[in-house]
Amino acid sequence: MYETRRTRLVAYGIAVLGPAVTLLLRSPFDAVLGERVQYMAFYPTVLLAAFFGGLWPGLLATVLSSLAATYFLVDLGFSLEIAKVQDAVALGFFVVVSVAVSALSETRLRSQRRIAASERRYAVTLASIGDAVIATDTHARVTFLNAAAEGLTGWRLAEAVGMPLDKVFCIINEQTRQPVEDPAAKVLRSGTKVGLANHTALVSRDGRELAIDDCGAPIIDDRGAIAGVVLVFRDVSQRRQVQEAEAFRRANERFELAMRGSNLAIWEFDMPDGCLENSRPTFVNVWESLGYEPLTAPTDFASGFLLAIHPDDRERLGLAIHEFLASNRREFEAEYQARRKDGDDAWRLARGIALRDREGKPVRFI
């Protein structure tokens, strides 16, 4: 707004002062020019006033220039009276041309204001949306980043402008670790909207790696030609984690359903300190297969061991488990008698593995 007001003040200043300056500059050449180009010398004043201010400064320059030329330069001198037809024609021509120039300049300025206002709206819109946006020119050099793109890429707008896109928007395949083709190059080559391949990761300026998805589209100018490319992308790391967690949950559900329909059972012991007695057990189909209700069955190792294992095999199975956990063996196998709720005994084969930390301490026994 300030720039517009200042420019208009400059235009009105030219309209007011221009005729006087023109008279002063023309006076040394009066002997050569004589009565010629009385009005033509004032065209620059009108052009400059109209160029900077549009219609009204141009019209003011036209009026003041017409009065100055008529009063000081027409052959009667120091009078606004026009005696010759050619002087009247020259004045009329000057006024018509000057008004036309002022009108055209006003049209140009209004068009520029509309374009500037549109660009401001688009810039505010792009800067405020949640997705990251990068725009490039036809040489795939960055021309714009919004705040979201700055946050994901690690590049500030002032630093990124003019940089090749592949320097700012560095993407790789998560699985192969190979660089992915610049999407702007695809758009410029095909002239159509394109999307990123699956498993694409953005490597930010500070080395962070983010899973993203994105699309690129051409920017079309008024003539229908491609003027650049706009990329819209977002961080999908959290969404992917949610999807993976949901897939894992469904897989567990299917697995548990399959287990409950079989005669297999799983004991899983989480042992952060490496001690089986302090473990957090998880039972899948253990109590159901022995005739117990899972909700009322024991949830700790000691009680569950006493309830599920036949008294004759408790000591032997316990020693076998502790010996296995204390060894470096990966696989466990033992036969034992299990006691059902109805008092019947059943022989079972137990097979398992131990997961150990870097020091070899068992932290999980399945």
Coordinates of C-alpha atoms in Angstrom, one line a residue:
M1 CA 0.0 0.0 0.0
Y2 CA 2.8 2.4 0.9
E3 CA 4.6 1.7 -2.4
T4 CA 1.3 2.4 -4.4
R5 CA 0.7 5.8 -2.5
R6 CA 4.3 6.9 -3.0
T7 CA 4.2 6.0 -6.7
R8 CA 1.0 8.0 -7.3
L9 CA 2.6 11.0 -5.5
V10 CA 5.5 10.8 -7.8
A11 CA 3.1 10.6 -10.8
Y12 CA 1.3 13.8 -9.7
G13 CA 4.6 15.5 -9.0
I14 CA 5.7 14.8 -12.6
A15 CA 2.3 16.0 -13.9
V16 CA 2.7 19.3 -12.0
L17 CA 6.4 20.0 -12.4
G18 CA 6.9 18.4 -15.8
P19 CA 5.4 21.2 -17.9
A20 CA 7.6 23.8 -16.2
V21 CA 10.7 21.6 -16.6
T22 CA 9.8 21.1 -20.3
L23 CA 9.5 24.9 -20.9
L24 CA 12.9 25.5 -19.2
L25 CA 14.6 22.8 -21.3
R26 CA 13.0 24.0 -24.5
S27 CA 13.7 27.7 -24.1
P28 CA 17.4 27.5 -25.2
F29 CA 16.3 25.9 -28.5
D30 CA 13.5 28.4 -29.3
A31 CA 15.7 30.0 -32.0
V32 CA 16.1 26.6 -33.7
L33 CA 12.7 25.1 -33.2
G34 CA 10.6 28.3 -33.6
E35 CA 7.0 27.5 -33.6
R36 CA 7.5 23.8 -34.3
V37 CA 6.8 21.0 -31.9
Q38 CA 5.0 23.3 -29.5
Y39 CA 3.0 20.4 -28.0
M40 CA 5.2 17.5 -28.9
A41 CA 7.9 18.4 -26.4
F42 CA 5.3 17.8 -23.6
Y43 CA 4.7 14.1 -24.5
P44 CA 7.4 12.8 -22.2
T45 CA 5.7 14.5 -19.2
V46 CA 2.3 12.9 -20.1
L47 CA 3.9 9.5 -20.7
L48 CA 5.8 9.5 -17.4
A49 CA 2.9 10.7 -15.3
A50 CA 0.6 8.1 -16.9
F51 CA 3.2 5.4 -16.6
F52 CA 3.5 5.8 -12.9
G53 CA 0.0 7.0 -11.9
G54 CA -2.4 5.9 -14.6
L55 CA -5.4 7.9 -15.9
W56 CA -5.7 10.9 -13.5
P57 CA -2.1 11.9 -13.3
G58 CA -1.9 11.5 -17.1
L59 CA -5.0 13.7 -17.6
L60 CA -3.6 16.4 -15.2
A61 CA -0.3 16.4 -17.1
T62 CA -2.3 16.7 -20.3
V63 CA -4.2 19.7 -19.1
L64 CA -1.2 21.5 -17.6
S65 CA 0.9 20.8 -20.6
S66 CA -1.8 22.0 -23.0
L67 CA -2.1 25.3 -21.0
A68 CA 1.6 25.8 -20.8
A69 CA 2.3 25.2 -24.5
T70 CA -0.7 27.3 -25.6
Y71 CA 0.2 30.2 -23.2
F72 CA 3.9 30.4 -23.7
L73 CA 4.6 28.9 -27.1
V74 CA 1.8 29.6 -29.5
D75 CA 2.6 32.6 -31.7
L76 CA 0.3 35.1 -29.9
G77 CA 2.4 34.6 -26.7
F78 CA 1.2 34.9 -23.1
S79 CA -2.4 34.1 -24.1
L80 CA -4.7 31.1 -24.2
E81 CA -6.2 32.3 -27.5
I82 CA -5.5 30.1 -30.6
A83 CA -5.7 32.0 -33.8
K84 CA -4.3 29.5 -36.3
V85 CA -6.1 26.3 -37.4
Q86 CA -2.9 24.3 -37.4
D87 CA -2.3 25.2 -33.8
A88 CA -5.8 24.1 -32.9
V89 CA -5.3 20.8 -34.8
A90 CA -2.0 20.3 -33.0
L91 CA -3.6 20.9 -29.6
G92 CA -6.5 18.5 -30.4
F93 CA -4.1 15.8 -31.6
F94 CA -1.9 16.3 -28.5
V95 CA -5.0 16.0 -26.2
V96 CA -6.4 12.9 -28.0
V97 CA -3.1 11.1 -28.0
S98 CA -2.4 12.0 -24.3
V99 CA -5.8 10.9 -23.2
A100 CA -5.4 7.6 -25.1
V101 CA -2.0 7.1 -23.5
S102 CA -3.4 7.8 -20.0
A103 CA -6.3 5.4 -20.5
L104 CA -4.0 2.6 -21.7
S105 CA -1.7 3.2 -18.8
E106 CA -4.6 3.0 -16.4
T107 CA -5.6 -0.3 -17.9
R108 CA -2.1 -1.6 -17.6
L109 CA -1.8 -0.5 -13.9
R110 CA -5.2 -2.0 -13.0
S111 CA -4.1 -5.3 -14.6
Q112 CA -0.8 -5.2 -12.7
R113 CA -2.7 -4.5 -9.4
R114 CA -5.0 -7.4 -10.1
I115 CA -2.1 -9.7 -10.8
A116 CA -0.2 -8.5 -7.7
A117 CA -3.3 -9.0 -5.6
S118 CA -3.8 -12.5 -7.0
E119 CA -0.2 -13.4 -6.4
R120 CA -0.5 -12.1 -2.8
R121 CA -3.6 -14.2 -2.3
Y122 CA -2.0 -17.3 -3.8
A123 CA 1.2 -16.7 -1.7
V124 CA -0.8 -16.4 1.5
T125 CA -2.8 -19.5 0.6
L126 CA 0.2 -21.6 -0.2
A127 CA 2.1 -20.3 2.9
S128 CA -0.8 -21.2 5.2
I129 CA -1.8 -24.7 4.0
G130 CA -0.6 -27.7 6.0
D131 CA 1.0 -29.5 3.1
A132 CA 4.5 -28.5 2.0
V133 CA 4.7 -26.7 -1.3
I134 CA 7.7 -26.0 -3.6
A135 CA 7.4 -24.2 -6.9
T136 CA 10.1 -24.2 -9.6
D137 CA 10.8 -22.5 -13.0
T138 CA 11.2 -24.3 -16.3
H139 CA 14.8 -25.2 -15.4
A140 CA 13.7 -27.0 -12.2
R141 CA 15.1 -24.2 -10.0
V142 CA 13.3 -23.3 -6.8
T143 CA 11.2 -20.2 -6.9
F144 CA 9.0 -20.7 -3.8
L145 CA 8.8 -22.7 -0.5
N146 CA 6.0 -22.3 2.0
A147 CA 6.6 -22.7 5.8
A148 CA 5.7 -26.4 5.8
A149 CA 8.3 -27.1 3.0
E150 CA 10.9 -25.1 5.0
G151 CA 10.2 -27.3 8.0
L152 CA 10.5 -30.6 6.2
T153 CA 13.4 -29.8 3.9
G154 CA 15.4 -27.7 6.4
W155 CA 15.9 -25.0 3.7
R156 CA 14.8 -21.4 4.2
L157 CA 13.1 -19.6 1.3
A158 CA 15.8 -17.0 0.9
E159 CA 18.5 -19.7 0.8
A160 CA 16.6 -22.0 -1.6
V161 CA 15.5 -19.6 -4.3
G162 CA 17.5 -20.2 -7.4
M163 CA 18.8 -23.6 -6.2
P164 CA 18.3 -26.8 -8.3
L165 CA 15.3 -28.7 -7.0
D166 CA 17.3 -31.9 -6.3
K167 CA 19.5 -30.0 -3.9
V168 CA 16.6 -28.8 -1.8
F169 CA 14.2 -31.7 -2.4
C170 CA 16.5 -34.6 -2.0
I171 CA 14.5 -37.9 -2.2
I172 CA 15.6 -41.5 -2.1
N173 CA 14.0 -45.0 -2.2
E174 CA 13.7 -46.3 1.4
Q175 CA 14.5 -49.8 0.4
T176 CA 17.2 -49.5 -2.2
R177 CA 18.7 -46.2 -0.8
Q178 CA 19.1 -45.0 -4.3
P179 CA 18.2 -41.4 -5.4
V180 CA 14.7 -41.0 -6.9
E181 CA 14.2 -39.1 -10.1
D182 CA 13.4 -35.5 -9.7
P183 CA 9.6 -35.2 -10.0
A184 CA 9.9 -31.7 -11.6
A185 CA 11.9 -33.2 -14.4
K186 CA 9.1 -35.8 -15.0
V187 CA 6.4 -33.0 -15.0
L188 CA 8.4 -30.9 -17.4
R189 CA 9.0 -33.9 -19.7
S190 CA 5.5 -35.2 -19.7
G191 CA 3.5 -32.0 -19.2
T192 CA 1.1 -33.8 -16.8
K193 CA 0.6 -34.4 -13.1
V194 CA 2.8 -37.1 -11.6
G195 CA 3.2 -38.7 -8.2
L196 CA 6.0 -40.2 -6.3
A197 CA 6.7 -44.0 -6.2
N198 CA 6.0 -45.9 -3.0
H199 CA 8.6 -46.0 -0.3
T200 CA 10.0 -42.6 -1.1
A201 CA 11.9 -40.8 1.7
L202 CA 12.9 -37.1 1.9
V203 CA 16.4 -36.5 3.3
S204 CA 16.4 -33.0 4.9
R205 CA 19.2 -30.6 5.0
D206 CA 20.1 -31.7 8.6
G207 CA 20.1 -35.4 7.7
R208 CA 16.6 -36.3 8.9
E209 CA 14.8 -38.9 6.9
L210 CA 11.0 -38.6 6.5
A211 CA 8.6 -40.9 4.6
I212 CA 6.6 -38.7 2.2
D213 CA 4.1 -38.9 -0.5
D214 CA 3.8 -36.1 -3.1
C215 CA 2.4 -35.0 -6.4
G216 CA 3.8 -32.6 -9.0
A217 CA 1.8 -30.6 -11.6
P218 CA 2.8 -28.1 -14.3
I219 CA 2.2 -24.4 -13.9
I220 CA 0.5 -23.2 -17.1
D221 CA 0.9 -19.6 -18.2
D222 CA -1.7 -17.5 -20.2
R223 CA -0.4 -18.8 -23.5
G224 CA -0.9 -22.5 -22.4
A225 CA 2.9 -23.1 -22.1
I226 CA 4.5 -24.7 -19.1
A227 CA 6.0 -21.9 -16.9
G228 CA 7.2 -24.2 -14.1
V229 CA 6.3 -27.0 -11.7
V230 CA 4.5 -27.0 -8.3
L231 CA 5.2 -29.9 -5.9
V232 CA 2.9 -30.7 -2.9
F233 CA 4.1 -33.2 -0.4
R234 CA 3.6 -34.3 3.2
D235 CA 5.2 -36.3 6.0
V236 CA 3.5 -39.7 6.2
S237 CA 5.7 -41.2 8.8
Q238 CA 3.0 -41.1 11.5
R239 CA 0.3 -42.3 9.2
R240 CA 2.5 -45.2 8.1
Q241 CA 3.2 -46.1 11.7
V242 CA -0.5 -46.2 12.4
Q243 CA -1.1 -48.3 9.3
E244 CA 1.7 -50.7 10.3
A245 CA 0.3 -50.9 13.9
E246 CA -3.1 -51.6 12.6
A247 CA -1.8 -54.3 10.2
F248 CA 0.2 -55.8 13.1
R249 CA -3.0 -55.8 15.3
R250 CA -5.0 -57.5 12.6
A251 CA -2.3 -60.1 12.1
N252 CA -2.2 -60.8 15.8
E253 CA -6.0 -61.1 15.8
R254 CA -5.9 -63.6 13.0
F255 CA -3.0 -65.5 14.7
E256 CA -4.9 -65.7 18.0
L257 CA -8.0 -66.9 16.3
A258 CA -6.0 -69.6 14.5
M259 CA -4.3 -70.6 17.7
R260 CA -7.6 -70.8 19.6
G261 CA -8.9 -73.2 17.0
S262 CA -5.9 -75.5 17.4
N263 CA -4.3 -77.6 20.1
L264 CA -1.2 -75.3 20.2
A265 CA -0.5 -72.9 23.0
I266 CA 2.1 -70.1 23.4
W267 CA 3.8 -69.0 26.6
E268 CA 5.8 -65.8 26.2
F269 CA 7.9 -64.4 29.0
D270 CA 9.3 -60.8 28.8
M271 CA 12.4 -60.7 31.1
P272 CA 14.0 -57.2 31.2
D273 CA 16.3 -58.2 34.1
G274 CA 16.9 -61.7 32.7
C275 CA 15.1 -63.5 35.6
L276 CA 12.3 -65.8 34.6
E277 CA 10.6 -65.5 38.0
N278 CA 10.3 -61.7 37.5
S279 CA 9.0 -62.0 34.0
R280 CA 5.8 -60.6 32.5
P281 CA 4.1 -63.6 30.9
T282 CA 1.6 -63.6 28.0
F283 CA -0.5 -66.7 27.4
V284 CA -2.2 -67.5 24.1
N285 CA -4.5 -70.5 24.1
V286 CA -2.7 -72.0 27.2
W287 CA -5.6 -71.9 29.6
E288 CA -8.3 -72.6 27.0
S289 CA -6.5 -75.8 26.0
L290 CA -6.4 -76.9 29.7
G291 CA -10.1 -76.2 30.2
Y292 CA -9.7 -73.0 32.2
E293 CA -11.3 -69.6 31.6
P294 CA -8.6 -67.1 30.5
L295 CA -10.0 -64.3 32.5
T296 CA -9.9 -66.1 35.8
A297 CA -6.5 -68.0 35.2
P298 CA -3.2 -66.8 36.8
T299 CA -1.3 -64.0 35.0
D300 CA 2.1 -64.5 36.8
F301 CA 4.8 -67.1 36.1
A302 CA 4.9 -68.8 39.4
S303 CA 1.1 -69.4 39.8
G304 CA 0.7 -70.4 36.2
F305 CA 3.6 -72.9 36.4
L306 CA 2.1 -74.5 39.5
L307 CA -1.4 -74.7 38.0
A308 CA -0.6 -75.9 34.5
I309 CA 2.4 -78.4 35.1
H310 CA 1.9 -81.8 36.7
P311 CA 3.5 -82.0 40.1
D312 CA 5.8 -84.8 39.0
D313 CA 7.3 -82.7 36.2
R314 CA 7.5 -79.2 37.8
E315 CA 11.0 -79.6 39.2
R316 CA 12.4 -81.3 36.1
L317 CA 10.9 -78.8 33.6
G318 CA 11.9 -75.8 35.8
L319 CA 15.5 -77.0 35.9
A320 CA 15.5 -77.6 32.1
I321 CA 14.3 -74.1 31.4
H322 CA 16.8 -72.5 33.8
E323 CA 19.6 -74.5 32.3
F324 CA 18.6 -73.5 28.8
L325 CA 18.4 -69.8 29.7
A326 CA 21.8 -70.0 31.3
S327 CA 23.4 -71.6 28.2
N328 CA 24.1 -70.2 24.8
R329 CA 21.7 -72.5 23.1
R330 CA 19.0 -70.8 20.9
E331 CA 16.4 -73.5 20.9
F332 CA 14.6 -75.3 23.7
E333 CA 12.8 -78.6 23.7
A334 CA 11.2 -80.7 26.4
E335 CA 8.3 -83.1 27.1
Y336 CA 6.2 -82.7 30.2
Q337 CA 2.8 -83.6 31.7
A338 CA 0.2 -80.8 31.8
R339 CA -2.7 -81.0 34.3
R340 CA -6.2 -80.1 33.0
K341 CA -8.9 -78.5 35.0
D342 CA -10.9 -81.7 35.0
G343 CA -8.0 -83.6 36.6
D344 CA -6.9 -85.4 33.4
D345 CA -3.2 -85.4 32.5
A346 CA -1.8 -84.8 29.0
W347 CA 1.7 -85.1 27.7
R348 CA 2.9 -82.1 25.8
L349 CA 6.0 -81.2 23.7
A350 CA 7.4 -77.7 24.4
R351 CA 9.6 -76.0 21.9
G352 CA 10.9 -72.5 22.3
I353 CA 13.6 -69.9 21.6
A354 CA 15.3 -67.3 23.7
L355 CA 16.0 -63.7 22.5
R356 CA 19.1 -62.3 24.1
D357 CA 20.7 -58.8 24.4
R358 CA 24.2 -57.9 23.3
E359 CA 25.7 -59.3 26.4
G360 CA 24.0 -62.7 25.9
K361 CA 21.4 -62.1 28.7
P362 CA 18.0 -63.6 27.9
V363 CA 15.3 -61.0 27.7
R364 CA 12.5 -62.9 26.1
F365 CA 11.6 -66.6 26.2
I366 CA 8.9 -67.9 23.9

